[in-house]
Structures are given as structure tokens and as C-alpha cells.
Amino acid sequence: MRIAVLHGPNLRLLGRREPQVYGTDTLGDIDARIGDEAASLEVEVESFQSNHEGDLLDFIDEASARVDGFLVNPGALTHTSVALRDALLGVSLPFVEVHLSNTAAREPFRHRSYLSDAAVGVVFGFGAYSYLLGLRGLVAHLREHPDEP
Ligand code: DQA
């Protein structure tokens, strides 16, 4: 089983970006933790970050040929991007949405997600651990429902 991890805009700044909100782990630290978790679950992962919406859409299209699902932190695109939603629905692969921060406890514009209702599940508020929980949930879903999008 192979999972693609998608990090949206500004997530490459982790470590120095609003550490009171997002913690002090860098994106490299988080990817390393995801890699360890994936190894313990006996799945393969690949990770992609972009600040550019179109690059994320292209990646979803290309990666869909080789992966079984997506673990997605869309960053601010969560709250704005119909195109990202359409890309994920368009490739008919299951995805889990994750956020480092508890978006429900933040500004009202962060309460709406264009992805959540189409996701297998959503994990938010646990810092880097959100990714690990999300990966576990996605892998469990894929193992239990191998034929479902
Ligand atoms: C975020 C939450 C978003 O509202 C924000 O725009 C981000 C990060 C999170 O992981 O908590 O860039 O997705």
C-alpha cells in the first residue's frame, strides 16, 4: 500500500511559523515521523509540499496512478479551494484531511472546509500527531474497504 502526503501553502515554514499555533517541529521533522509511522504500519509514503495550488492539483493527478490514498493538510486552501476538492474527488481515491491546529477554535473563516464532507475522516488539533492519527485512520480504512473510493 502506498500513500501520498500533501502539504499545502506555507507548511514549509513550520518550525518558525507561528510556533505558538503550529509548534516547533519542521516539515522535515513531521515527514520523518510520518515515515516512521508508515514503516510500523508496513505502508509506503511519499510527501509533496507546494505553495502553488496548480502544482498540488497536478501532483494529485500524477500520483493517483501509483498511490492508494492521500493524507492532506491543505493549509489555507482548506477554506478556499473548490479546485482542490474537485481534484481529490476527480481521482476517486480516499483521502483524510489533517490540520496541526484546532481550526474549530480559531477564526471563523477557518471553520469551513471545502474537503471535510468528502474525506474519509478529519483529524485536527494534535500538532504533528494529527498526521500520524490521520495516517492510521486512512490505512485502516483502506484495509477494511479495499474496493471503495
Ligand atoms: C492549517 C490550518 C489552516 O487554517 C492554515 O491556513 C494552515 C495550517 C493547520 O495545519 O492547522 O496553513 O491547515
Tab-separated table of C-alpha atoms and ligand atoms in Angstrom:
chain	number	residue	atom	x	y	z
A	1	MET	CA	0.000	0.000	0.000
A	2	ARG	CA	1.240	3.461	-0.881
A	3	ILE	CA	0.022	6.814	0.482
A	4	ALA	CA	0.798	10.314	-0.785
A	5	VAL	CA	1.094	13.041	1.851
A	6	LEU	CA	0.179	16.506	0.619
A	7	HIS	CA	1.269	19.653	2.437
A	8	GLY	CA	-0.307	22.875	1.216
A	9	PRO	CA	0.825	26.502	1.229
A	10	ASN	CA	3.178	27.817	3.909
A	11	LEU	CA	3.716	24.464	5.586
A	12	ARG	CA	7.370	24.576	4.550
A	13	LEU	CA	7.698	27.388	7.115
A	14	LEU	CA	6.886	25.092	10.020
A	15	GLY	CA	9.347	25.420	12.860
A	16	ARG	CA	9.449	29.208	12.544
A	17	ARG	CA	5.848	29.872	11.506
A	18	GLU	CA	3.692	30.985	14.478
A	19	PRO	CA	5.186	28.324	16.790
A	20	GLN	CA	2.570	29.126	19.439
A	21	VAL	CA	-0.043	27.822	16.975
A	22	TYR	CA	1.833	25.200	14.945
A	23	GLY	CA	4.600	24.007	17.297
A	24	THR	CA	8.325	23.872	16.657
A	25	ASP	CA	8.626	20.754	14.502
A	26	THR	CA	9.860	21.488	10.983
A	27	LEU	CA	8.204	19.937	7.931
A	28	GLY	CA	11.226	17.636	7.701
A	29	ASP	CA	10.645	16.520	11.310
A	30	ILE	CA	6.996	15.819	10.530
A	31	ASP	CA	7.806	13.901	7.351
A	32	ALA	CA	10.325	11.819	9.316
A	33	ARG	CA	7.681	10.983	11.921
A	34	ILE	CA	5.209	10.076	9.167
A	35	GLY	CA	7.894	7.842	7.635
A	36	ASP	CA	8.421	6.037	10.967
A	37	GLU	CA	4.676	5.585	11.416
A	38	ALA	CA	4.334	4.303	7.856
A	39	ALA	CA	7.123	1.776	8.453
A	40	SER	CA	5.382	0.488	11.577
A	41	LEU	CA	2.139	0.173	9.577
A	42	GLU	CA	4.056	-1.505	6.736
A	43	VAL	CA	2.961	1.010	4.097
A	44	GLU	CA	4.951	3.266	1.781
A	45	VAL	CA	4.615	7.049	1.789
A	46	GLU	CA	5.720	9.895	-0.403
A	47	SER	CA	5.426	13.540	0.540
A	48	PHE	CA	4.857	16.687	-1.524
A	49	GLN	CA	4.637	20.341	-0.458
A	50	SER	CA	3.764	23.291	-2.622
A	51	ASN	CA	2.735	26.881	-2.170
A	52	HIS	CA	1.033	26.721	-5.583
A	53	GLU	CA	-2.484	25.416	-5.932
A	54	GLY	CA	-1.981	24.245	-9.528
A	55	ASP	CA	1.109	22.248	-8.575
A	56	LEU	CA	-0.881	20.476	-5.886
A	57	LEU	CA	-3.616	19.668	-8.412
A	58	ASP	CA	-1.051	18.341	-10.904
A	59	PHE	CA	0.552	16.233	-8.193
A	60	ILE	CA	-2.806	14.695	-7.212
A	61	ASP	CA	-3.431	13.765	-10.845
A	62	GLU	CA	0.060	12.270	-11.369
A	63	ALA	CA	0.293	10.487	-8.015
A	64	SER	CA	-3.171	8.959	-8.358
A	65	ALA	CA	-1.725	6.377	-10.753
A	66	ARG	CA	0.631	4.976	-8.102
A	67	VAL	CA	-0.983	5.554	-4.686
A	68	ASP	CA	-3.974	4.126	-2.828
A	69	GLY	CA	-4.962	7.280	-0.968
A	70	PHE	CA	-3.993	10.774	0.149
A	71	LEU	CA	-3.231	12.281	3.551
A	72	VAL	CA	-3.832	16.004	3.059
A	73	ASN	CA	-3.075	19.117	5.062
A	74	PRO	CA	-4.319	21.705	2.565
A	75	GLY	CA	-3.287	24.700	4.698
A	76	ALA	CA	-5.319	27.794	3.842
A	77	LEU	CA	-6.637	26.114	0.673
A	78	THR	CA	-8.876	24.136	3.032
A	79	HIS	CA	-11.060	27.199	3.378
A	80	THR	CA	-10.965	28.475	-0.196
A	81	SER	CA	-10.311	25.831	-2.832
A	82	VAL	CA	-13.103	24.209	-4.810
A	83	ALA	CA	-10.370	23.176	-7.269
A	84	LEU	CA	-8.549	21.112	-4.648
A	85	ARG	CA	-11.801	19.419	-3.677
A	86	ASP	CA	-12.569	18.680	-7.332
A	87	ALA	CA	-9.065	17.264	-7.892
A	88	LEU	CA	-9.362	14.870	-4.963
A	89	LEU	CA	-12.876	13.789	-5.940
A	90	GLY	CA	-11.785	13.570	-9.570
A	91	VAL	CA	-9.212	10.842	-8.958
A	92	SER	CA	-11.687	8.776	-6.893
A	93	LEU	CA	-9.206	7.833	-4.179
A	94	PRO	CA	-9.913	8.047	-0.449
A	95	PHE	CA	-8.334	10.888	1.469
A	96	VAL	CA	-8.022	12.027	5.067
A	97	GLU	CA	-7.812	15.735	5.967
A	98	VAL	CA	-5.479	16.770	8.778
A	99	HIS	CA	-4.575	20.018	10.499
A	100	LEU	CA	-1.965	20.772	13.112
A	101	SER	CA	-4.101	23.371	14.863
A	102	ASN	CA	-7.639	23.121	16.186
A	103	THR	CA	-9.229	25.076	13.375
A	104	ALA	CA	-12.633	24.993	15.132
A	105	ALA	CA	-11.161	27.072	17.958
A	106	ARG	CA	-9.675	29.700	15.632
A	107	GLU	CA	-11.045	32.487	13.412
A	108	PRO	CA	-14.495	31.823	11.909
A	109	PHE	CA	-13.081	31.724	8.360
A	110	ARG	CA	-11.133	28.603	9.372
A	111	HIS	CA	-14.293	26.770	10.474
A	112	ARG	CA	-15.375	25.987	6.918
A	113	SER	CA	-13.590	23.279	4.938
A	114	TYR	CA	-14.236	22.512	1.282
A	115	LEU	CA	-12.915	18.998	1.849
A	116	SER	CA	-14.246	17.611	5.132
A	117	ASP	CA	-17.571	16.227	3.905
A	118	ALA	CA	-15.802	14.300	1.145
A	119	ALA	CA	-12.980	12.986	3.364
A	120	VAL	CA	-12.879	9.552	4.966
A	121	GLY	CA	-12.163	11.424	8.188
A	122	VAL	CA	-10.652	14.585	9.602
A	123	VAL	CA	-8.081	14.992	12.398
A	124	PHE	CA	-7.214	18.395	13.805
A	125	GLY	CA	-5.664	19.981	16.864
A	126	PHE	CA	-2.981	17.462	17.786
A	127	GLY	CA	0.001	19.179	16.202
A	128	ALA	CA	2.241	16.842	14.214
A	129	TYR	CA	0.419	13.925	15.807
A	130	SER	CA	-2.645	14.785	13.679
A	131	TYR	CA	-0.748	13.437	10.669
A	132	LEU	CA	0.081	10.160	12.441
A	133	LEU	CA	-3.517	9.648	13.577
A	134	GLY	CA	-4.747	10.512	10.106
A	135	LEU	CA	-2.356	8.033	8.510
A	136	ARG	CA	-3.525	5.294	10.860
A	137	GLY	CA	-7.145	6.042	10.041
A	138	LEU	CA	-6.542	6.097	6.308
A	139	VAL	CA	-4.599	2.820	6.321
A	140	ALA	CA	-7.288	1.146	8.445
A	141	HIS	CA	-9.961	2.394	6.040
A	142	LEU	CA	-8.062	1.120	3.002
A	143	ARG	CA	-7.526	-2.269	4.617
A	144	GLU	CA	-11.170	-2.579	5.612
A	145	HIS	CA	-12.609	-1.230	2.352
A	146	PRO	CA	-10.112	-2.179	-0.363
A	147	ASP	CA	-12.594	-1.625	-3.204
A	148	GLU	CA	-14.175	1.664	-2.146
A	149	PRO	CA	-13.049	5.108	-3.239
B	1	DQA	C1	-3.625	24.509	9.000
B	1	DQA	C2	-4.828	25.383	9.384
B	1	DQA	C3	-5.170	26.371	8.285
B	1	DQA	O1	-6.261	27.203	8.687
B	1	DQA	C4	-3.972	27.266	7.986
B	1	DQA	O2	-4.274	28.136	6.921
B	1	DQA	C5	-2.730	26.498	7.741
B	1	DQA	C6	-2.429	25.355	8.585
B	1	DQA	C7	-3.191	23.590	10.159
B	1	DQA	O3	-2.489	22.629	9.894
B	1	DQA	O4	-3.514	23.855	11.324
B	1	DQA	O5	-1.929	26.834	6.885
B	1	DQA	O6	-4.018	23.680	7.909
